[in-house]
PDB file of C-alpha atoms in Angstrom:
ATOM      1  CA  UNK E   1      72.237 105.704 109.841  1.00  0.00           C
ATOM      2  CA  UNK E   2      73.716 104.978 106.415  1.00  0.00           C
ATOM      3  CA  UNK E   3      75.634 101.842 105.732  1.00  0.00           C
ATOM      4  CA  UNK E   4      78.546 102.289 103.332  1.00  0.00           C
ATOM      5  CA  UNK E   5      79.128  98.835 101.835  1.00  0.00           C
ATOM      6  CA  UNK E   6      82.748  99.766 100.637  1.00  0.00           C
ATOM      7  CA  UNK E   7      86.209  99.811 102.166  1.00  0.00           C
ATOM      8  CA  UNK E   8      87.204 102.730  99.977  1.00  0.00           C
ATOM      9  CA  UNK E   9      88.730 105.459 102.107  1.00  0.00           C
ATOM     10  CA  UNK E  10      87.749 107.994  99.388  1.00  0.00           C
ATOM     11  CA  UNK E  11      84.052 107.205  99.576  1.00  0.00           C
ATOM     12  CA  UNK E  12      84.277 107.383 103.317  1.00  0.00           C
ATOM     13  CA  UNK E  13      85.939 110.754 103.188  1.00  0.00           C
ATOM     14  CA  UNK E  14      83.373 112.233 100.883  1.00  0.00           C
ATOM     15  CA  UNK E  15      80.484 111.226 103.191  1.00  0.00           C
ATOM     16  CA  UNK E  16      82.431 112.597 106.057  1.00  0.00           C
ATOM     17  CA  UNK E  17      82.886 115.875 104.329  1.00  0.00           C
ATOM     18  CA  UNK E  18      79.178 116.013 103.647  1.00  0.00           C
ATOM     19  CA  UNK E  19      78.462 115.435 107.409  1.00  0.00           C
ATOM     20  CA  UNK E  20      76.672 112.237 106.635  1.00  0.00           C
ATOM     21  CA  UNK E  21      76.488 109.661 109.616  1.00  0.00           C
ATOM     22  CA  UNK E  22      77.425 106.294 108.448  1.00  0.00           C
ATOM     23  CA  UNK E  23      79.190 103.035 109.280  1.00  0.00           C
ATOM     24  CA  UNK E  24      81.339 101.014 107.086  1.00  0.00           C
ATOM     25  CA  UNK E  25      80.374  97.260 106.252  1.00  0.00           C
ATOM     26  CA  UNK E  26      82.893  96.038 103.753  1.00  0.00           C
ATOM     27  CA  UNK E  27      81.321  93.611 101.262  1.00  0.00           C
ATOM     28  CA  UNK E  28      82.877  90.329 100.271  1.00  0.00           C
ATOM     29  CA  UNK E  29      80.831  90.010  97.223  1.00  0.00           C
ATOM     30  CA  UNK E  30      82.764  88.646  94.415  1.00  0.00           C
ATOM     31  CA  UNK E  31      83.432  91.088  91.579  1.00  0.00           C
ATOM     32  CA  UNK E  32      82.394  90.360  88.044  1.00  0.00           C
ATOM     33  CA  UNK E  33      83.803  91.806  84.842  1.00  0.00           C
ATOM     34  CA  UNK E  34      82.213  91.897  81.362  1.00  0.00           C
ATOM     35  CA  UNK E  35      85.086  92.808  79.264  1.00  0.00           C
ATOM     36  CA  UNK E  36      83.152  94.606  76.578  1.00  0.00           C
ATOM     37  CA  UNK E  37      80.427  96.025  78.777  1.00  0.00           C
ATOM     38  CA  UNK E  38      81.695  98.457  81.466  1.00  0.00           C
ATOM     39  CA  UNK E  39      78.247  99.708  82.495  1.00  0.00           C
ATOM     40  CA  UNK E  40      77.023  96.182  83.170  1.00  0.00           C
ATOM     41  CA  UNK E  41      80.204  95.532  85.127  1.00  0.00           C
ATOM     42  CA  UNK E  42      79.856  98.510  87.373  1.00  0.00           C
ATOM     43  CA  UNK E  43      76.005  98.019  87.729  1.00  0.00           C
ATOM     44  CA  UNK E  44      76.259  94.323  88.839  1.00  0.00           C
ATOM     45  CA  UNK E  45      79.295  94.969  91.118  1.00  0.00           C
ATOM     46  CA  UNK E  46      77.606  97.965  92.767  1.00  0.00           C
ATOM     47  CA  UNK E  47      74.315  95.868  93.404  1.00  0.00           C
ATOM     48  CA  UNK E  48      76.157  92.834  94.609  1.00  0.00           C
ATOM     49  CA  UNK E  49      78.020  94.750  97.271  1.00  0.00           C
ATOM     50  CA  UNK E  50      74.874  96.452  98.363  1.00  0.00           C
ATOM     51  CA  UNK E  51      72.933  93.109  98.534  1.00  0.00           C
ATOM     52  CA  UNK E  52      75.402  91.588 100.806  1.00  0.00           C
ATOM     53  CA  UNK E  53      75.237  94.493 103.266  1.00  0.00           C
ATOM     54  CA  UNK E  54      71.409  94.691 102.917  1.00  0.00           C
ATOM     55  CA  UNK E  55      70.996  91.140 103.857  1.00  0.00           C
ATOM     56  CA  UNK E  56      73.047  91.703 106.908  1.00  0.00           C
ATOM     57  CA  UNK E  57      70.925  94.641 108.010  1.00  0.00           C
ATOM     58  CA  UNK E  58      67.748  92.538 107.410  1.00  0.00           C
ATOM     59  CA  UNK E  59      69.172  89.819 109.577  1.00  0.00           C
ATOM     60  CA  UNK E  60      69.784  92.336 112.423  1.00  0.00           C
ATOM     61  CA  UNK E  61      66.365  94.128 111.691  1.00  0.00           C
ATOM     62  CA  UNK E  62      68.313  97.140 110.891  1.00  0.00           C
ATOM     63  CA  UNK E  63      66.573  99.753 108.774  1.00  0.00           C
ATOM     64  CA  UNK E  64      69.597 101.621 107.645  1.00  0.00           C
ATOM     65  CA  UNK E  65      69.971 102.509 103.946  1.00  0.00           C
ATOM     66  CA  UNK E  66      72.806 100.853 102.034  1.00  0.00           C
ATOM     67  CA  UNK E  67      75.089 102.772  99.766  1.00  0.00           C
ATOM     68  CA  UNK E  68      77.602 100.861  97.520  1.00  0.00           C
ATOM     69  CA  UNK E  69      79.626 101.693  94.445  1.00  0.00           C
ATOM     70  CA  UNK E  70      81.965 100.205  91.903  1.00  0.00           C
ATOM     71  CA  UNK E  71      84.377 102.090  89.667  1.00  0.00           C
ATOM     72  CA  UNK E  72      86.334 100.971  86.692  1.00  0.00           C
ATOM     73  CA  UNK E  73      88.654 102.589  84.087  1.00  0.00           C
ATOM     74  CA  UNK E  74      87.804 101.861  80.372  1.00  0.00           C
ATOM     75  CA  UNK E  75      90.422 102.357  77.616  1.00  0.00           C
ATOM     76  CA  UNK E  76      90.720 100.849  74.143  1.00  0.00           C
ATOM     77  CA  UNK E  77      87.855  98.533  74.733  1.00  0.00           C
ATOM     78  CA  UNK E  78      89.455  97.183  77.808  1.00  0.00           C
ATOM     79  CA  UNK E  79      88.496  97.254  81.629  1.00  0.00           C
ATOM     80  CA  UNK E  80      91.412  98.254  83.665  1.00  0.00           C
ATOM     81  CA  UNK E  81      91.030  96.613  87.061  1.00  0.00           C
ATOM     82  CA  UNK E  82      92.972  97.306  90.230  1.00  0.00           C
ATOM     83  CA  UNK E  83      96.630  96.760  89.423  1.00  0.00           C
ATOM     84  CA  UNK E  84      98.002  93.625  91.085  1.00  0.00           C
ATOM     85  CA  UNK E  85     101.423  95.245  91.838  1.00  0.00           C
ATOM     86  CA  UNK E  86     103.529  98.366  91.386  1.00  0.00           C
ATOM     87  CA  UNK E  87     104.780  97.096  87.959  1.00  0.00           C
ATOM     88  CA  UNK E  88     101.193  96.704  86.645  1.00  0.00           C
ATOM     89  CA  UNK E  89     100.345 100.205  88.003  1.00  0.00           C
ATOM     90  CA  UNK E  90     103.197 101.702  86.201  1.00  0.00           C
ATOM     91  CA  UNK E  91     102.138  99.883  83.018  1.00  0.00           C
ATOM     92  CA  UNK E  92      98.570 101.197  83.240  1.00  0.00           C
ATOM     93  CA  UNK E  93      99.887 104.796  83.924  1.00  0.00           C
ATOM     94  CA  UNK E  94     102.025 104.577  80.807  1.00  0.00           C
ATOM     95  CA  UNK E  95      99.119 103.267  78.679  1.00  0.00           C
ATOM     96  CA  UNK E  96      96.752 105.866  79.801  1.00  0.00           C
ATOM     97  CA  UNK E  97      99.113 108.811  79.853  1.00  0.00           C
ATOM     98  CA  UNK E  98      98.375 111.417  77.229  1.00  0.00           C
ATOM     99  CA  UNK E  99      95.151 109.639  76.178  1.00  0.00           C
ATOM    100  CA  UNK E 100      91.545 110.072  77.078  1.00  0.00           C
ATOM    101  CA  UNK E 101      90.069 107.199  79.050  1.00  0.00           C
ATOM    102  CA  UNK E 102      86.641 106.703  80.473  1.00  0.00           C
ATOM    103  CA  UNK E 103      85.797 106.143  84.231  1.00  0.00           C
ATOM    104  CA  UNK E 104      82.534 104.369  84.908  1.00  0.00           C
ATOM    105  CA  UNK E 105      81.106 104.406  88.416  1.00  0.00           C
ATOM    106  CA  UNK E 106      77.975 102.656  89.450  1.00  0.00           C
ATOM    107  CA  UNK E 107      76.347 103.798  92.607  1.00  0.00           C
ATOM    108  CA  UNK E 108      73.678 101.848  94.222  1.00  0.00           C
ATOM    109  CA  UNK E 109      71.381 102.953  97.115  1.00  0.00           C
ATOM    110  CA  UNK E 110      68.938 100.315  98.415  1.00  0.00           C
ATOM    111  CA  UNK E 111      68.997  98.455  95.169  1.00  0.00           C
ATOM    112  CA  UNK E 112      68.668 101.330  92.748  1.00  0.00           C
ATOM    113  CA  UNK E 113      71.677 102.104  90.631  1.00  0.00           C
ATOM    114  CA  UNK E 114      72.932 105.199  88.914  1.00  0.00           C
ATOM    115  CA  UNK E 115      75.844 105.163  86.468  1.00  0.00           C
ATOM    116  CA  UNK E 116      78.246 108.115  85.959  1.00  0.00           C
ATOM    117  CA  UNK E 117      80.632 108.307  83.109  1.00  0.00           C
ATOM    118  CA  UNK E 118      83.555 110.644  82.944  1.00  0.00           C
ATOM    119  CA  UNK E 119      86.135 111.104  80.276  1.00  0.00           C
ATOM    120  CA  UNK E 120      89.622 111.764  81.735  1.00  0.00           C
ATOM    121  CA  UNK E 121      92.974 112.958  80.207  1.00  0.00           C
ATOM    122  CA  UNK E 122      96.253 113.058  82.055  1.00  0.00           C
TER     123      UNK E 122
END
């Protein structure tokens, strides 16, 4: 059984659609942000989330694999975190609209991380 160390409904949906058996164990790992290094940001956050879940599996002597991830938006040398409210979400959309921004996702599985970078325009 796979452990998804994420509360993201989208990530859970992807695994379900792939037919993967998993259980969710949301991580309370604090997130870090390196304002000028989006790759380091997603790498360290993905690893930290996975390490919290992995420590719990070790405590229970559970041999499940742990999958964790972190995604950020990068535009004009700035990391856009989750908006704190509707007004900030609207501000983000106005700033990103009509421009190309980059989405970085770090995916960790049992301590190994891969980073995917996608350019997006809307």
